[in-house]
Amino acid sequence: MAETILWGHRDSGHAVKVALALRLAGLPHRTEVVDIWAARETRPAAFLALSPLGQVPVLELDGEPLVQSGAILLELAQRFGCLGGESASGLRRGRQLCLWEANRIGMCLPQLIEARRPGGDVFPEGAVDWLAARYAADAAQFDALLGTEPFFHGQAPGVGDCAIWGYVRWTRKAGMEPSSAMARWLDRMDALPETGEAAAAFG
Ligand SMILES: N[C@@H](CCC(=O)N[C@@H](CS)C(=O)NCC(=O)O)C(=O)O
């Protein structure tokens, strides 16, 4: 069986959410770092051959390159029957959460972080205010989706938790305040040894 390799970078919440899922599921793999701040054409040729957009994450699994973090998480859940993939209802929940994250949090917090990065992309006037307003809606939706359970998948974290953790852990870095439910969920996620390991997966 071909080696499982995750290509990513520590500043990529999209890559780190996949690193978290691999650890939580106990799937053996190794990581490769891609400098996402360097010009695309300077990235390793072996990586560019795998990634149609030249972006991380890429997960090489059974010799196939998988891209798009949410799609990778769902493939892991389905293929290995883990992190929600143990049941049809858990997988359905995972799909709903991964798509929600990509449309909301994953569209908003990374952009707010980029807007504050010294030398980062310059945003058109009003764009940051619009993103901040979107974040307020995201935070309210986060609370509604989490409900009263400790994790988005219930008593244990699943792929939805991995997807949402990727950028929610950087809410303050984005200049936003976590809701109180978010702060409590982050404490529960931080208490898992795998989150620290995933955050350090790319050095
Ligand atoms: N929608 C993609 C986003 C991937 C993405 O934006 N990757 C960024 C890092 S977070 C990247 O590779 N940036 C470098 C570049 O675009 O050249 C996913 O969920 O995987």
PDB file of C-alpha atoms and ligand atoms in Angstrom:
ATOM      1  CA  MET A   1       0.000   0.000   0.000  1.00  0.00           C
ATOM      2  CA  ALA A   2       1.350   3.471  -0.922  1.00  0.00           C
ATOM      3  CA  GLU A   3       2.421   5.786   1.889  1.00  0.00           C
ATOM      4  CA  THR A   4      -0.152   8.325   3.118  1.00  0.00           C
ATOM      5  CA  ILE A   5       1.312  11.840   2.820  1.00  0.00           C
ATOM      6  CA  LEU A   6      -0.276  15.136   3.882  1.00  0.00           C
ATOM      7  CA  TRP A   7       1.117  18.246   2.191  1.00  0.00           C
ATOM      8  CA  GLY A   8       0.435  21.428   4.165  1.00  0.00           C
ATOM      9  CA  HIS A   9       1.700  24.422   6.092  1.00  0.00           C
ATOM     10  CA  ARG A  10       1.225  25.479   9.695  1.00  0.00           C
ATOM     11  CA  ASP A  11      -0.474  28.750   8.638  1.00  0.00           C
ATOM     12  CA  SER A  12      -3.078  26.828   6.650  1.00  0.00           C
ATOM     13  CA  GLY A  13      -6.100  26.058   8.808  1.00  0.00           C
ATOM     14  CA  HIS A  14      -7.370  24.004   5.861  1.00  0.00           C
ATOM     15  CA  ALA A  15      -4.310  21.722   6.058  1.00  0.00           C
ATOM     16  CA  VAL A  16      -4.246  21.557   9.862  1.00  0.00           C
ATOM     17  CA  LYS A  17      -7.892  20.429  10.004  1.00  0.00           C
ATOM     18  CA  VAL A  18      -6.929  17.394   7.891  1.00  0.00           C
ATOM     19  CA  ALA A  19      -3.894  16.790  10.132  1.00  0.00           C
ATOM     20  CA  LEU A  20      -6.281  16.748  13.097  1.00  0.00           C
ATOM     21  CA  ALA A  21      -8.620  14.227  11.464  1.00  0.00           C
ATOM     22  CA  LEU A  22      -5.718  11.882  10.625  1.00  0.00           C
ATOM     23  CA  ARG A  23      -4.556  12.001  14.239  1.00  0.00           C
ATOM     24  CA  LEU A  24      -7.996  11.596  15.785  1.00  0.00           C
ATOM     25  CA  ALA A  25      -8.632   8.618  13.484  1.00  0.00           C
ATOM     26  CA  GLY A  26      -5.193   7.139  14.239  1.00  0.00           C
ATOM     27  CA  LEU A  27      -4.313   6.872  10.546  1.00  0.00           C
ATOM     28  CA  PRO A  28      -0.541   6.509   9.978  1.00  0.00           C
ATOM     29  CA  HIS A  29       0.902   9.147   7.650  1.00  0.00           C
ATOM     30  CA  ARG A  30       3.742  11.570   7.209  1.00  0.00           C
ATOM     31  CA  THR A  31       3.636  15.290   6.471  1.00  0.00           C
ATOM     32  CA  GLU A  32       5.396  17.440   3.877  1.00  0.00           C
ATOM     33  CA  VAL A  33       5.655  21.225   4.210  1.00  0.00           C
ATOM     34  CA  VAL A  34       4.818  23.491   1.260  1.00  0.00           C
ATOM     35  CA  ASP A  35       5.746  27.170   1.618  1.00  0.00           C
ATOM     36  CA  ILE A  36       2.394  28.831   0.931  1.00  0.00           C
ATOM     37  CA  TRP A  37       3.996  32.288   1.150  1.00  0.00           C
ATOM     38  CA  ALA A  38       6.425  31.529  -1.699  1.00  0.00           C
ATOM     39  CA  ALA A  39       5.475  32.009  -5.361  1.00  0.00           C
ATOM     40  CA  ARG A  40       3.453  29.027  -6.617  1.00  0.00           C
ATOM     41  CA  GLU A  41       5.905  28.184  -9.393  1.00  0.00           C
ATOM     42  CA  THR A  42       8.676  27.740  -6.799  1.00  0.00           C
ATOM     43  CA  ARG A  43       6.782  25.001  -4.940  1.00  0.00           C
ATOM     44  CA  PRO A  44       8.085  21.424  -5.300  1.00  0.00           C
ATOM     45  CA  ALA A  45       7.315  19.962  -8.726  1.00  0.00           C
ATOM     46  CA  ALA A  46       6.125  16.749  -7.032  1.00  0.00           C
ATOM     47  CA  PHE A  47       3.536  18.821  -5.121  1.00  0.00           C
ATOM     48  CA  LEU A  48       2.444  20.912  -8.122  1.00  0.00           C
ATOM     49  CA  ALA A  49       1.841  17.686 -10.058  1.00  0.00           C
ATOM     50  CA  LEU A  50      -0.672  16.637  -7.365  1.00  0.00           C
ATOM     51  CA  SER A  51      -2.474  19.913  -6.675  1.00  0.00           C
ATOM     52  CA  PRO A  52      -4.520  21.372  -9.565  1.00  0.00           C
ATOM     53  CA  LEU A  53      -4.582  24.838  -7.924  1.00  0.00           C
ATOM     54  CA  GLY A  54      -1.106  24.604  -6.387  1.00  0.00           C
ATOM     55  CA  GLN A  55      -2.736  24.860  -2.949  1.00  0.00           C
ATOM     56  CA  VAL A  56      -2.578  22.880   0.278  1.00  0.00           C
ATOM     57  CA  PRO A  57      -3.867  20.597   1.620  1.00  0.00           C
ATOM     58  CA  VAL A  58      -3.212  17.615  -0.578  1.00  0.00           C
ATOM     59  CA  LEU A  59      -3.562  14.151   0.917  1.00  0.00           C
ATOM     60  CA  GLU A  60      -1.937  11.307  -0.976  1.00  0.00           C
ATOM     61  CA  LEU A  61      -4.005   8.278  -0.086  1.00  0.00           C
ATOM     62  CA  ASP A  62      -3.537   4.906  -1.776  1.00  0.00           C
ATOM     63  CA  GLY A  63      -1.559   6.707  -4.477  1.00  0.00           C
ATOM     64  CA  GLU A  64      -4.398   9.173  -5.255  1.00  0.00           C
ATOM     65  CA  PRO A  65      -4.073  12.929  -4.578  1.00  0.00           C
ATOM     66  CA  LEU A  66      -7.108  14.211  -2.639  1.00  0.00           C
ATOM     67  CA  VAL A  67      -7.748  17.976  -2.524  1.00  0.00           C
ATOM     68  CA  GLN A  68     -10.206  20.393  -0.869  1.00  0.00           C
ATOM     69  CA  SER A  69     -10.114  20.037   2.899  1.00  0.00           C
ATOM     70  CA  GLY A  70     -13.829  19.327   3.426  1.00  0.00           C
ATOM     71  CA  ALA A  71     -13.849  16.705   0.676  1.00  0.00           C
ATOM     72  CA  ILE A  72     -10.743  15.081   2.181  1.00  0.00           C
ATOM     73  CA  LEU A  73     -12.344  14.949   5.635  1.00  0.00           C
ATOM     74  CA  LEU A  74     -15.486  13.338   4.240  1.00  0.00           C
ATOM     75  CA  GLU A  75     -13.469  10.814   2.248  1.00  0.00           C
ATOM     76  CA  LEU A  76     -11.599   9.802   5.422  1.00  0.00           C
ATOM     77  CA  ALA A  77     -14.849   9.464   7.383  1.00  0.00           C
ATOM     78  CA  GLN A  78     -16.509   7.380   4.681  1.00  0.00           C
ATOM     79  CA  ARG A  79     -13.534   5.229   3.697  1.00  0.00           C
ATOM     80  CA  PHE A  80     -12.378   4.405   7.231  1.00  0.00           C
ATOM     81  CA  GLY A  81     -15.753   4.547   9.011  1.00  0.00           C
ATOM     82  CA  CYS A  82     -14.426   7.059  11.523  1.00  0.00           C
ATOM     83  CA  LEU A  83     -15.160  10.535  12.952  1.00  0.00           C
ATOM     84  CA  GLY A  84     -18.869  10.352  12.121  1.00  0.00           C
ATOM     85  CA  GLY A  85     -18.442   7.904   9.242  1.00  0.00           C
ATOM     86  CA  GLU A  86     -19.450   5.009  11.505  1.00  0.00           C
ATOM     87  CA  SER A  87     -23.137   5.570  10.640  1.00  0.00           C
ATOM     88  CA  ALA A  88     -25.272   7.049   7.858  1.00  0.00           C
ATOM     89  CA  SER A  89     -26.582   9.744  10.196  1.00  0.00           C
ATOM     90  CA  GLY A  90     -23.073  10.619  11.420  1.00  0.00           C
ATOM     91  CA  LEU A  91     -21.842  10.922   7.846  1.00  0.00           C
ATOM     92  CA  ARG A  92     -24.846  13.084   6.926  1.00  0.00           C
ATOM     93  CA  ARG A  93     -24.048  15.345   9.876  1.00  0.00           C
ATOM     94  CA  GLY A  94     -20.418  15.491   8.729  1.00  0.00           C
ATOM     95  CA  ARG A  95     -21.467  16.541   5.219  1.00  0.00           C
ATOM     96  CA  GLN A  96     -23.753  19.277   6.562  1.00  0.00           C
ATOM     97  CA  LEU A  97     -21.058  20.623   8.883  1.00  0.00           C
ATOM     98  CA  CYS A  98     -18.224  20.515   6.340  1.00  0.00           C
ATOM     99  CA  LEU A  99     -20.310  22.364   3.743  1.00  0.00           C
ATOM    100  CA  TRP A 100     -21.496  24.868   6.348  1.00  0.00           C
ATOM    101  CA  GLU A 101     -17.898  25.517   7.413  1.00  0.00           C
ATOM    102  CA  ALA A 102     -16.709  26.007   3.828  1.00  0.00           C
ATOM    103  CA  ASN A 103     -19.538  28.471   3.109  1.00  0.00           C
ATOM    104  CA  ARG A 104     -19.342  30.419   6.357  1.00  0.00           C
ATOM    105  CA  ILE A 105     -16.347  30.208   8.736  1.00  0.00           C
ATOM    106  CA  GLY A 106     -13.920  29.060   6.036  1.00  0.00           C
ATOM    107  CA  MET A 107     -14.940  31.949   3.817  1.00  0.00           C
ATOM    108  CA  CYS A 108     -14.767  34.571   6.558  1.00  0.00           C
ATOM    109  CA  LEU A 109     -12.078  34.026   9.227  1.00  0.00           C
ATOM    110  CA  PRO A 110      -9.196  33.228   6.802  1.00  0.00           C
ATOM    111  CA  GLN A 111      -9.937  36.467   4.919  1.00  0.00           C
ATOM    112  CA  LEU A 112     -10.049  38.497   8.141  1.00  0.00           C
ATOM    113  CA  ILE A 113      -6.685  36.977   9.147  1.00  0.00           C
ATOM    114  CA  GLU A 114      -5.227  37.806   5.733  1.00  0.00           C
ATOM    115  CA  ALA A 115      -6.522  41.393   5.987  1.00  0.00           C
ATOM    116  CA  ARG A 116      -4.509  41.838   9.233  1.00  0.00           C
ATOM    117  CA  ARG A 117      -1.306  40.122   8.014  1.00  0.00           C
ATOM    118  CA  PRO A 118       1.521  42.607   7.502  1.00  0.00           C
ATOM    119  CA  GLY A 119       2.106  42.692   3.733  1.00  0.00           C
ATOM    120  CA  GLY A 120      -1.026  40.615   3.166  1.00  0.00           C
ATOM    121  CA  ASP A 121      -3.639  41.077   0.433  1.00  0.00           C
ATOM    122  CA  VAL A 122      -5.198  44.543   0.278  1.00  0.00           C
ATOM    123  CA  PHE A 123      -8.989  44.366   0.482  1.00  0.00           C
ATOM    124  CA  PRO A 124     -11.392  46.798  -1.235  1.00  0.00           C
ATOM    125  CA  GLU A 125     -12.987  49.453   0.970  1.00  0.00           C
ATOM    126  CA  GLY A 126     -15.819  48.026   3.054  1.00  0.00           C
ATOM    127  CA  ALA A 127     -14.764  44.405   2.551  1.00  0.00           C
ATOM    128  CA  VAL A 128     -13.403  43.931   6.066  1.00  0.00           C
ATOM    129  CA  ASP A 129     -16.558  45.438   7.624  1.00  0.00           C
ATOM    130  CA  TRP A 130     -18.641  43.088   5.477  1.00  0.00           C
ATOM    131  CA  LEU A 131     -16.563  40.095   6.607  1.00  0.00           C
ATOM    132  CA  ALA A 132     -16.858  41.172  10.261  1.00  0.00           C
ATOM    133  CA  ALA A 133     -20.648  41.359   9.870  1.00  0.00           C
ATOM    134  CA  ARG A 134     -20.613  37.911   8.286  1.00  0.00           C
ATOM    135  CA  TYR A 135     -18.615  36.623  11.253  1.00  0.00           C
ATOM    136  CA  ALA A 136     -21.356  37.809  13.645  1.00  0.00           C
ATOM    137  CA  ALA A 137     -23.845  35.658  11.708  1.00  0.00           C
ATOM    138  CA  ASP A 138     -21.356  32.764  11.644  1.00  0.00           C
ATOM    139  CA  ALA A 139     -20.928  32.903  15.429  1.00  0.00           C
ATOM    140  CA  ALA A 140     -24.703  32.805  15.982  1.00  0.00           C
ATOM    141  CA  GLN A 141     -25.012  29.873  13.565  1.00  0.00           C
ATOM    142  CA  PHE A 142     -22.100  28.112  15.292  1.00  0.00           C
ATOM    143  CA  ASP A 143     -23.993  28.281  18.613  1.00  0.00           C
ATOM    144  CA  ALA A 144     -27.190  26.979  17.009  1.00  0.00           C
ATOM    145  CA  LEU A 145     -25.434  24.074  15.274  1.00  0.00           C
ATOM    146  CA  LEU A 146     -23.469  23.019  18.351  1.00  0.00           C
ATOM    147  CA  GLY A 147     -26.547  23.091  20.567  1.00  0.00           C
ATOM    148  CA  THR A 148     -26.050  21.519  23.982  1.00  0.00           C
ATOM    149  CA  GLU A 149     -23.650  18.726  22.983  1.00  0.00           C
ATOM    150  CA  PRO A 150     -19.928  18.933  23.831  1.00  0.00           C
ATOM    151  CA  PHE A 151     -18.908  18.416  20.179  1.00  0.00           C
ATOM    152  CA  PHE A 152     -20.634  18.937  16.832  1.00  0.00           C
ATOM    153  CA  HIS A 153     -20.884  15.159  16.457  1.00  0.00           C
ATOM    154  CA  GLY A 154     -22.143  14.624  20.008  1.00  0.00           C
ATOM    155  CA  GLN A 155     -20.030  13.126  22.781  1.00  0.00           C
ATOM    156  CA  ALA A 156     -16.920  12.755  20.614  1.00  0.00           C
ATOM    157  CA  PRO A 157     -15.449  14.976  17.889  1.00  0.00           C
ATOM    158  CA  GLY A 158     -15.995  14.107  14.230  1.00  0.00           C
ATOM    159  CA  VAL A 159     -15.032  15.509  10.852  1.00  0.00           C
ATOM    160  CA  GLY A 160     -17.329  18.504  11.405  1.00  0.00           C
ATOM    161  CA  ASP A 161     -15.384  19.434  14.538  1.00  0.00           C
ATOM    162  CA  CYS A 162     -12.109  19.093  12.609  1.00  0.00           C
ATOM    163  CA  ALA A 163     -13.388  21.339   9.807  1.00  0.00           C
ATOM    164  CA  ILE A 164     -14.692  24.022  12.161  1.00  0.00           C
ATOM    165  CA  TRP A 165     -11.630  23.952  14.444  1.00  0.00           C
ATOM    166  CA  GLY A 166      -9.297  24.722  11.506  1.00  0.00           C
ATOM    167  CA  TYR A 167     -10.057  28.452  11.665  1.00  0.00           C
ATOM    168  CA  VAL A 168     -12.244  28.985  14.745  1.00  0.00           C
ATOM    169  CA  ARG A 169      -9.094  28.432  16.863  1.00  0.00           C
ATOM    170  CA  TRP A 170      -7.761  31.629  15.241  1.00  0.00           C
ATOM    171  CA  THR A 171     -10.873  33.758  15.909  1.00  0.00           C
ATOM    172  CA  ARG A 172      -8.894  36.301  17.966  1.00  0.00           C
ATOM    173  CA  LYS A 173      -6.076  36.357  15.393  1.00  0.00           C
ATOM    174  CA  ALA A 174      -8.811  37.433  12.961  1.00  0.00           C
ATOM    175  CA  GLY A 175      -9.693  40.308  15.318  1.00  0.00           C
ATOM    176  CA  MET A 176     -13.007  38.742  16.345  1.00  0.00           C
ATOM    177  CA  GLU A 177     -14.335  37.505  19.683  1.00  0.00           C
ATOM    178  CA  PRO A 178     -15.468  33.902  20.087  1.00  0.00           C
ATOM    179  CA  SER A 179     -19.008  33.431  21.406  1.00  0.00           C
ATOM    180  CA  SER A 180     -19.118  31.893  24.883  1.00  0.00           C
ATOM    181  CA  ALA A 181     -20.252  28.534  23.438  1.00  0.00           C
ATOM    182  CA  MET A 182     -17.373  28.747  20.975  1.00  0.00           C
ATOM    183  CA  ALA A 183     -14.877  29.483  23.760  1.00  0.00           C
ATOM    184  CA  ARG A 184     -16.091  26.467  25.748  1.00  0.00           C
ATOM    185  CA  TRP A 185     -15.942  24.213  22.658  1.00  0.00           C
ATOM    186  CA  LEU A 186     -12.407  25.477  21.932  1.00  0.00           C
ATOM    187  CA  ASP A 187     -11.399  24.569  25.503  1.00  0.00           C
ATOM    188  CA  ARG A 188     -12.744  21.052  24.935  1.00  0.00           C
ATOM    189  CA  MET A 189     -10.910  20.787  21.609  1.00  0.00           C
ATOM    190  CA  ASP A 190      -7.670  22.144  23.145  1.00  0.00           C
ATOM    191  CA  ALA A 191      -7.894  19.486  25.855  1.00  0.00           C
ATOM    192  CA  LEU A 192      -7.503  16.774  23.177  1.00  0.00           C
ATOM    193  CA  PRO A 193      -3.808  15.882  22.710  1.00  0.00           C
ATOM    194  CA  GLU A 194      -4.412  15.519  18.959  1.00  0.00           C
ATOM    195  CA  THR A 195      -5.164  19.237  18.477  1.00  0.00           C
ATOM    196  CA  GLY A 196      -1.711  20.226  19.791  1.00  0.00           C
ATOM    197  CA  GLU A 197      -0.098  17.539  17.629  1.00  0.00           C
ATOM    198  CA  ALA A 198      -2.016  18.716  14.542  1.00  0.00           C
ATOM    199  CA  ALA A 199      -1.110  22.369  15.128  1.00  0.00           C
ATOM    200  CA  ALA A 200       2.567  21.311  15.263  1.00  0.00           C
ATOM    201  CA  ALA A 201       2.326  18.872  12.341  1.00  0.00           C
ATOM    202  CA  PHE A 202       4.071  21.186   9.868  1.00  0.00           C
ATOM    203  CA  GLY A 203       6.743  22.582  12.223  1.00  0.00           C
TER     204      GLY A 203
HETATM  205  N1  LIG B   1     -10.985  25.482  -0.383  1.00  0.00           N
HETATM  206  C1  LIG B   1      -9.643  24.973  -0.175  1.00  0.00           C
HETATM  207  C2  LIG B   1      -8.744  26.143   0.256  1.00  0.00           C
HETATM  208  C3  LIG B   1      -7.276  25.828   0.050  1.00  0.00           C
HETATM  209  C4  LIG B   1      -6.433  27.058   0.302  1.00  0.00           C
HETATM  210  O1  LIG B   1      -6.896  28.218   0.190  1.00  0.00           O
HETATM  211  N2  LIG B   1      -5.156  26.810   0.618  1.00  0.00           N
HETATM  212  C5  LIG B   1      -4.278  27.910   0.905  1.00  0.00           C
HETATM  213  C6  LIG B   1      -3.717  27.807   2.332  1.00  0.00           C
HETATM  214  S1  LIG B   1      -4.996  27.918   3.518  1.00  0.00           S
HETATM  215  C7  LIG B   1      -3.079  27.881  -0.035  1.00  0.00           C
HETATM  216  O2  LIG B   1      -2.611  26.852  -0.441  1.00  0.00           O
HETATM  217  N3  LIG B   1      -2.594  29.086  -0.333  1.00  0.00           N
HETATM  218  C8  LIG B   1      -1.461  29.264  -1.201  1.00  0.00           C
HETATM  219  C9  LIG B   1      -1.872  29.690  -2.577  1.00  0.00           C
HETATM  220  O3  LIG B   1      -3.069  29.858  -2.850  1.00  0.00           O
HETATM  221  O4  LIG B   1      -0.976  29.875  -3.395  1.00  0.00           O
HETATM  222  C10 LIG B   1      -9.681  23.860   0.888  1.00  0.00           C
HETATM  223  O5  LIG B   1     -10.626  23.788   1.666  1.00  0.00           O
HETATM  224  O6  LIG B   1      -8.750  23.018   0.890  1.00  0.00           O
END
